[in-house]
XYZ file of C-alpha atoms in Angstrom:
437
model
C -32.555 10.884 32.394
C -32.779 13.743 31.256
C -29.523 15.483 33.244
C -28.218 12.183 32.084
C -28.374 12.936 28.099
C -27.520 16.583 28.947
C -24.451 16.100 30.752
C -23.358 13.253 27.742
C -24.178 15.550 24.420
C -21.405 16.339 22.933
C -21.277 20.735 23.005
C -18.068 20.947 21.132
C -19.467 19.416 17.812
C -22.522 21.299 18.477
C -20.713 24.563 19.110
C -18.970 23.817 15.966
C -22.239 23.056 14.093
C -23.369 26.036 14.647
C -20.848 28.901 13.942
C -20.582 27.028 10.634
C -24.130 27.483 9.739
C -24.438 30.557 10.374
C -21.214 31.978 8.476
C -23.086 29.702 5.972
C -26.141 31.926 6.605
C -24.150 34.773 6.294
C -22.179 34.412 2.659
C -25.683 32.558 1.232
C -26.970 36.455 1.863
C -23.501 38.114 0.384
C -23.964 35.989 -2.749
C -27.841 37.174 -3.250
C -26.215 40.976 -3.296
C -26.021 42.719 -6.228
C -23.684 45.414 -7.168
C -26.442 47.617 -5.752
C -26.659 46.793 -2.268
C -29.483 44.502 -2.596
C -30.535 40.959 -2.192
C -31.961 39.357 -5.751
C -32.924 36.132 -3.804
C -34.996 35.345 -0.912
C -32.034 31.514 -0.199
C -30.679 33.205 2.940
C -34.496 32.633 4.502
C -34.533 29.243 3.298
C -31.610 28.666 5.146
C -32.203 29.703 8.098
C -35.452 28.008 7.635
C -33.768 24.583 7.121
C -31.472 24.874 9.669
C -34.052 25.447 12.217
C -35.593 22.863 11.025
C -31.876 20.478 10.960
C -31.378 21.312 14.326
C -34.611 20.192 15.779
C -33.461 17.182 13.881
C -30.508 16.537 15.350
C -32.228 16.597 18.458
C -34.726 14.689 17.960
C -32.123 12.102 16.254
C -29.471 12.149 19.258
C -31.841 11.642 21.705
C -33.484 8.913 19.867
C -31.513 5.322 20.857
C -29.952 4.709 17.261
C -29.524 0.989 18.113
C -33.312 0.900 17.549
C -32.788 1.548 14.146
C -30.501 -1.420 13.041
C -33.754 -3.800 13.144
C -35.278 -1.160 10.287
C -32.261 -0.340 8.405
C -33.243 -2.679 5.407
C -36.875 -1.206 5.350
C -35.023 2.035 5.089
C -33.066 0.571 2.593
C -35.370 -0.537 -0.057
C -37.896 2.194 0.271
C -34.455 4.303 -0.388
C -33.959 2.588 -3.777
C -37.827 2.570 -4.296
C -37.975 6.126 -3.733
C -34.477 6.651 -6.741
C -36.491 4.428 -9.480
C -39.490 7.020 -8.754
C -37.226 9.940 -8.970
C -35.446 8.490 -12.018
C -38.832 8.211 -13.811
C -40.853 10.708 -13.004
C -38.883 13.513 -10.850
C -38.054 17.350 -11.391
C -35.352 17.575 -13.745
C -32.698 20.503 -12.595
C -29.493 21.201 -14.558
C -28.874 18.702 -16.388
C -30.015 15.412 -13.753
C -33.699 14.341 -12.397
C -32.948 13.521 -8.868
C -35.649 16.050 -7.245
C -38.725 14.921 -5.865
C -41.214 18.486 -4.877
C -44.423 20.594 -5.939
C -43.845 24.200 -7.037
C -40.161 26.215 -5.193
C -40.892 22.833 -2.104
C -38.314 20.135 -3.675
C -35.972 17.845 -1.860
C -32.994 15.365 -3.541
C -33.915 11.875 -2.225
C -30.086 10.994 -3.053
C -28.729 12.813 -0.610
C -30.937 11.583 2.353
C -30.151 7.816 0.556
C -26.764 8.477 2.543
C -28.194 7.223 6.313
C -30.484 5.044 4.507
C -28.084 3.167 3.591
C -24.773 4.283 5.592
C -28.120 2.426 8.431
C -28.044 -0.809 6.491
C -24.043 -1.444 5.632
C -23.317 -0.772 8.577
C -26.693 -3.572 10.090
C -24.984 -6.478 7.409
C -21.258 -5.487 8.330
C -22.052 -6.269 11.757
C -23.795 -9.289 10.886
C -21.395 -10.976 9.062
C -17.859 -10.565 11.114
C -18.113 -14.301 11.249
C -18.196 -14.929 7.647
C -15.714 -15.073 4.278
C -14.632 -12.662 4.128
C -14.429 -12.022 1.014
C -18.207 -13.078 0.268
C -18.256 -10.260 3.212
C -17.276 -7.147 0.948
C -18.990 -8.325 -2.292
C -22.213 -8.660 -0.946
C -21.482 -4.702 1.255
C -20.000 -3.346 -2.246
C -23.618 -4.936 -3.936
C -25.688 -2.710 -1.188
C -23.534 0.182 -2.204
C -23.799 -0.545 -5.774
C -27.738 -0.394 -6.322
C -28.599 3.256 -5.247
C -25.168 4.592 -6.163
C -25.682 3.333 -9.498
C -29.608 4.551 -10.083
C -28.033 7.893 -8.540
C -25.262 7.636 -12.030
C -28.136 7.340 -14.157
C -30.338 10.221 -12.870
C -27.385 11.507 -14.221
C -25.770 12.837 -10.507
C -22.054 11.418 -10.617
C -21.128 14.522 -7.456
C -24.072 12.824 -5.306
C -22.967 9.091 -6.566
C -19.400 9.305 -5.801
C -19.775 10.585 -2.220
C -20.990 6.604 -1.751
C -17.325 4.988 -2.657
C -15.535 6.350 0.383
C -18.748 6.078 2.813
C -18.482 2.095 1.233
C -14.563 2.670 1.993
C -14.817 3.653 5.905
C -16.479 1.432 6.573
C -15.318 -1.259 5.207
C -12.093 -0.508 6.702
C -13.801 -0.260 9.994
C -15.050 -3.681 9.588
C -11.828 -5.181 9.432
C -12.162 -6.128 5.676
C -8.538 -7.518 4.118
C -6.823 -3.958 2.983
C -6.250 -5.769 -0.335
C -9.449 -6.523 -1.257
C -10.396 -2.124 -0.239
C -7.050 -1.007 -2.176
C -8.210 -3.526 -5.051
C -11.057 -1.688 -6.087
C -9.661 1.930 -4.836
C -6.986 0.874 -7.795
C -9.794 -0.117 -9.761
C -11.806 3.255 -9.670
C -8.724 5.748 -9.934
C -7.257 3.752 -13.163
C -10.783 3.001 -14.797
C -10.809 6.847 -14.114
C -7.746 7.684 -15.326
C -8.113 5.977 -18.275
C -11.382 7.765 -19.556
C -9.821 10.825 -19.166
C -6.689 10.360 -20.766
C -7.761 10.754 -24.107
C -9.713 14.106 -23.124
C -6.074 15.059 -21.529
C -4.118 14.654 -24.082
C -6.712 16.450 -27.589
C -8.228 19.254 -24.882
C -4.982 20.284 -22.060
C -1.558 18.418 -22.720
C 0.655 21.208 -24.722
C 2.521 18.027 -26.623
C -0.187 15.933 -27.182
C 1.088 12.053 -27.272
C 0.381 9.436 -30.184
C 0.564 6.399 -27.731
C -2.391 7.197 -26.598
C -4.421 6.620 -29.326
C -3.924 3.462 -27.994
C -6.926 3.855 -26.069
C -9.096 6.177 -28.567
C -8.904 2.652 -30.708
C -11.595 0.101 -30.068
C -9.393 -2.251 -31.360
C -5.755 -1.423 -29.546
C -8.201 -1.631 -26.392
C -9.961 -4.471 -27.191
C -5.455 -6.266 -27.886
C -4.896 -5.554 -24.671
C -7.758 -6.283 -22.377
C -7.627 -9.777 -24.187
C -3.464 -9.437 -22.998
C -3.883 -8.841 -19.688
C -6.771 -11.004 -19.125
C -4.568 -13.948 -20.090
C -1.579 -12.317 -18.176
C -3.857 -12.677 -14.925
C -5.513 -15.843 -15.325
C -1.489 -17.829 -16.521
C -0.456 -16.618 -13.127
C -3.192 -17.435 -11.196
C -3.257 -20.399 -12.707
C 0.818 -21.081 -12.352
C 0.405 -19.857 -8.755
C -2.661 -22.374 -7.978
C -1.474 -25.663 -9.673
C 1.742 -25.955 -10.449
C 3.192 -24.078 -7.155
C 4.507 -20.836 -8.699
C 5.724 -18.324 -6.184
C 3.495 -16.276 -4.256
C 4.370 -13.408 -6.088
C 2.028 -14.340 -9.175
C -0.791 -13.772 -7.167
C 0.444 -10.113 -7.379
C 1.256 -10.423 -10.647
C -2.536 -11.772 -11.710
C -3.891 -8.735 -8.373
C -2.093 -6.663 -10.779
C -3.105 -6.759 -14.152
C -6.316 -7.827 -13.711
C -7.231 -4.744 -12.111
C -5.827 -3.056 -15.287
C -7.870 -5.198 -16.995
C -10.841 -3.653 -15.349
C -10.150 -0.490 -15.451
C -9.885 -0.275 -19.183
C -13.342 -2.276 -19.858
C -14.463 0.058 -16.696
C -13.266 3.210 -18.403
C -15.296 2.348 -21.485
C -18.765 2.350 -19.739
C -17.673 5.252 -17.950
C -17.292 7.325 -20.911
C -20.347 5.804 -22.606
C -22.136 7.115 -19.141
C -20.410 10.606 -19.436
C -20.190 13.317 -22.253
C -16.790 14.493 -23.815
C -17.453 18.057 -22.002
C -18.321 16.653 -18.605
C -15.669 14.459 -18.681
C -13.675 17.629 -20.241
C -15.010 19.916 -16.503
C -13.333 16.841 -14.291
C -9.859 17.994 -16.396
C -10.184 21.428 -17.134
C -8.068 21.871 -13.277
C -5.034 21.100 -14.878
C -5.279 24.289 -17.459
C -8.173 26.031 -17.105
C -6.578 28.787 -19.648
C -7.449 26.579 -21.824
C -10.658 26.897 -22.056
C -11.222 30.469 -20.308
C -14.647 31.270 -21.299
C -16.315 27.571 -21.048
C -15.235 25.169 -18.338
C -12.257 26.773 -17.118
C -14.631 29.590 -15.796
C -15.757 28.794 -12.915
C -11.850 27.768 -11.329
C -10.857 30.951 -12.614
C -13.067 33.443 -11.058
C -13.141 30.832 -8.167
C -8.731 31.088 -8.011
C -9.275 35.287 -8.318
C -11.849 35.349 -5.519
C -9.645 33.330 -3.430
C -6.958 35.150 -4.130
C -8.494 38.494 -3.848
C -9.288 37.973 -0.032
C -5.581 38.589 0.929
C -4.241 38.178 4.735
C -8.252 39.352 6.563
C -10.188 39.848 3.364
C -12.664 42.318 1.294
C -14.498 42.759 4.372
C -18.006 41.542 4.721
C -20.727 42.062 1.915
C -17.688 44.307 0.458
C -16.946 41.285 -2.165
C -16.626 41.737 -5.824
C -16.954 38.306 -7.476
C -19.828 38.039 -5.614
C -21.788 40.721 -6.142
C -20.818 41.191 -10.174
C -22.498 37.656 -10.527
C -18.763 36.394 -11.683
C -19.320 33.355 -9.912
C -21.774 30.507 -11.446
C -23.073 28.475 -8.261
C -21.924 31.132 -5.932
C -24.343 29.822 -3.067
C -23.919 26.508 -3.628
C -20.939 24.962 -5.020
C -18.428 27.830 -4.993
C -19.814 29.167 -1.037
C -16.136 29.238 0.076
C -14.857 31.449 -2.922
C -16.932 33.913 -1.270
C -16.152 33.644 2.428
C -12.275 33.624 1.718
C -12.756 36.567 -0.707
C -13.939 39.317 2.330
C -12.652 36.855 5.464
C -9.787 36.292 3.630
C -7.230 33.711 4.604
C -8.538 34.453 8.499
C -11.941 33.344 7.706
C -10.402 30.310 5.588
C -8.279 29.371 8.835
C -11.939 29.304 10.571
C -13.653 27.337 8.341
C -10.427 24.805 8.408
C -10.284 24.819 12.672
C -13.894 23.968 12.734
C -14.220 20.753 10.534
C -11.014 19.884 12.187
C -12.759 20.098 15.613
C -15.341 17.681 13.945
C -13.368 15.510 12.556
C -10.950 14.624 15.871
C -14.597 14.765 18.370
C -15.698 11.863 15.446
C -12.400 10.422 15.717
C -13.179 9.947 18.986
C -16.313 8.734 19.177
C -15.584 6.197 16.511
C -12.558 5.246 18.926
C -14.304 5.011 22.328
C -17.821 3.335 20.454
C -18.325 -0.528 22.042
C -20.927 -0.826 19.792
C -19.456 -2.353 16.545
C -22.828 -1.123 14.632
C -22.233 2.474 16.253
C -18.978 2.282 15.395
C -19.611 1.234 11.481
C -22.068 4.190 11.497
C -19.446 6.905 13.132
C -17.242 6.328 10.436
C -19.358 6.333 7.104
C -20.190 9.638 8.491
C -16.894 10.706 9.120
C -16.024 9.034 5.688
C -18.714 11.570 3.845
C -18.345 14.437 5.509
C -13.982 13.883 4.907
C -14.492 13.672 1.125
C -17.254 16.927 0.894
C -14.739 19.100 2.725
C -11.967 17.737 0.731
C -13.202 17.492 -2.756
C -15.502 20.771 -2.412
C -12.319 22.749 -1.001
C -9.174 21.328 -4.153
C -12.274 22.294 -6.749
C -12.547 26.455 -5.238
C -8.625 26.556 -5.191
C -8.526 24.839 -8.699
C -7.102 21.199 -7.555
C -9.710 19.157 -7.663
C -11.595 18.452 -10.346
C -15.932 20.117 -10.529
C -17.615 18.024 -9.345
C -20.689 19.502 -7.930
C -20.204 18.610 -4.699
C -21.483 21.301 -1.624
C -19.481 21.967 1.396
C -21.928 20.718 3.924
C -23.352 23.722 6.641
C -21.819 26.138 4.294
C -23.421 25.507 0.763
C -27.344 26.363 -0.269
C -29.067 23.767 -0.027
C -31.897 21.804 2.142
C -31.460 18.982 1.227
C -27.712 18.650 2.327
C -28.264 20.015 5.433
C -31.538 18.527 6.587
C -28.834 15.169 5.696
C -25.886 16.453 7.624
C -28.001 17.927 10.859
C -29.316 13.880 11.015
C -25.851 12.633 10.722
C -24.701 14.784 13.013
C -27.554 14.003 15.551
C -26.792 10.072 14.993
C -23.150 10.325 16.124
C -24.458 12.847 19.034
C -26.584 9.140 19.759
C -23.654 7.049 19.671
C -21.523 9.180 22.094
C -24.215 9.510 24.715
C -24.571 6.050 24.607
C -21.015 5.103 24.763
C -21.427 3.675 28.730
C -24.608 2.194 28.208
C -24.540 -1.413 29.000
C -24.663 -3.790 25.672
């Protein structure tokens, strides 16, 4: 049995993880060095401890049969919801969000570990509901996502909450949920954000503000727009259903209902996020509009990446980090430090290692004969993909700053242990792909 497991162990993923985590420790240490060459924090020591624990957890989870988790996934999900409620009420306040539990210096972020429980339970539901009505199935799956996501949003922790969305979408896609339902939710989400940030963009970033956008800031005009788009959507459905108008009436209702719901959603979005938080989301379009405020992080990150050149300034020779120009440099902006000291080649190495992980996960998804395992692997793929592209895009100045870490490299025990356990799940799925079901 031991030899059988070792022969199926995914050493490619393990090698990629080991290199990324090692690089993470190296540059967390580099981020702690000041101008005198002295380490001013012990973050790298903690990261070594968490990486060691993570490796043990990875092996334990990989050895454990993931199929046994299906029967307890509902209780894990219920436990997640209860812990998130407790965290919101009694949790520790860190960086304006009540999202941590712990004593003294030791703390965990339940919302990070919650991604695993959410994936396991959603995979169970999607597996057991394959013969149900697809629309009903989609709405229930969305409810499974919205409950923990809503509790995380009110902490508030928008960055972590946003990761639940790609997990949900990837899993629904692999579960054969009709693509029109997935596109509806995706379009609604993107349009909601667009309507929410447009007035802030118009007043803070646009060089020639547009008067027409003031419609979105005037409650009367907004209500009229909501009523009009809802009316058009409703009439289109009635004409199609009762008067047998052409099929394109369904698509008119589809599009206008998205606009109506997005106009309503953007009002709620603006209530949840403060003005300065929305400004942080869009300042990447032109960080020089607030170079000493919201745009500071992006400007300094781009300087660091640009200073690296083709081969970098050399390990421990970066200036942006040692002069403390980069905030959250060991967490959100770890890739900036790596790029400054290892240059374009170092960045390419990170991209290659992530590409290797992505390819291996897709291979696991394709080879898995069990739907439950397929859904778990697709959820993990959505999580890691989202973290990678959002974080790297953020530090390059082409994506909003959302506080999402770069998995394996960024400092943080909760995120590192979570992703290591996820990789263990993938290895458990891969090592049992030839088992009889």
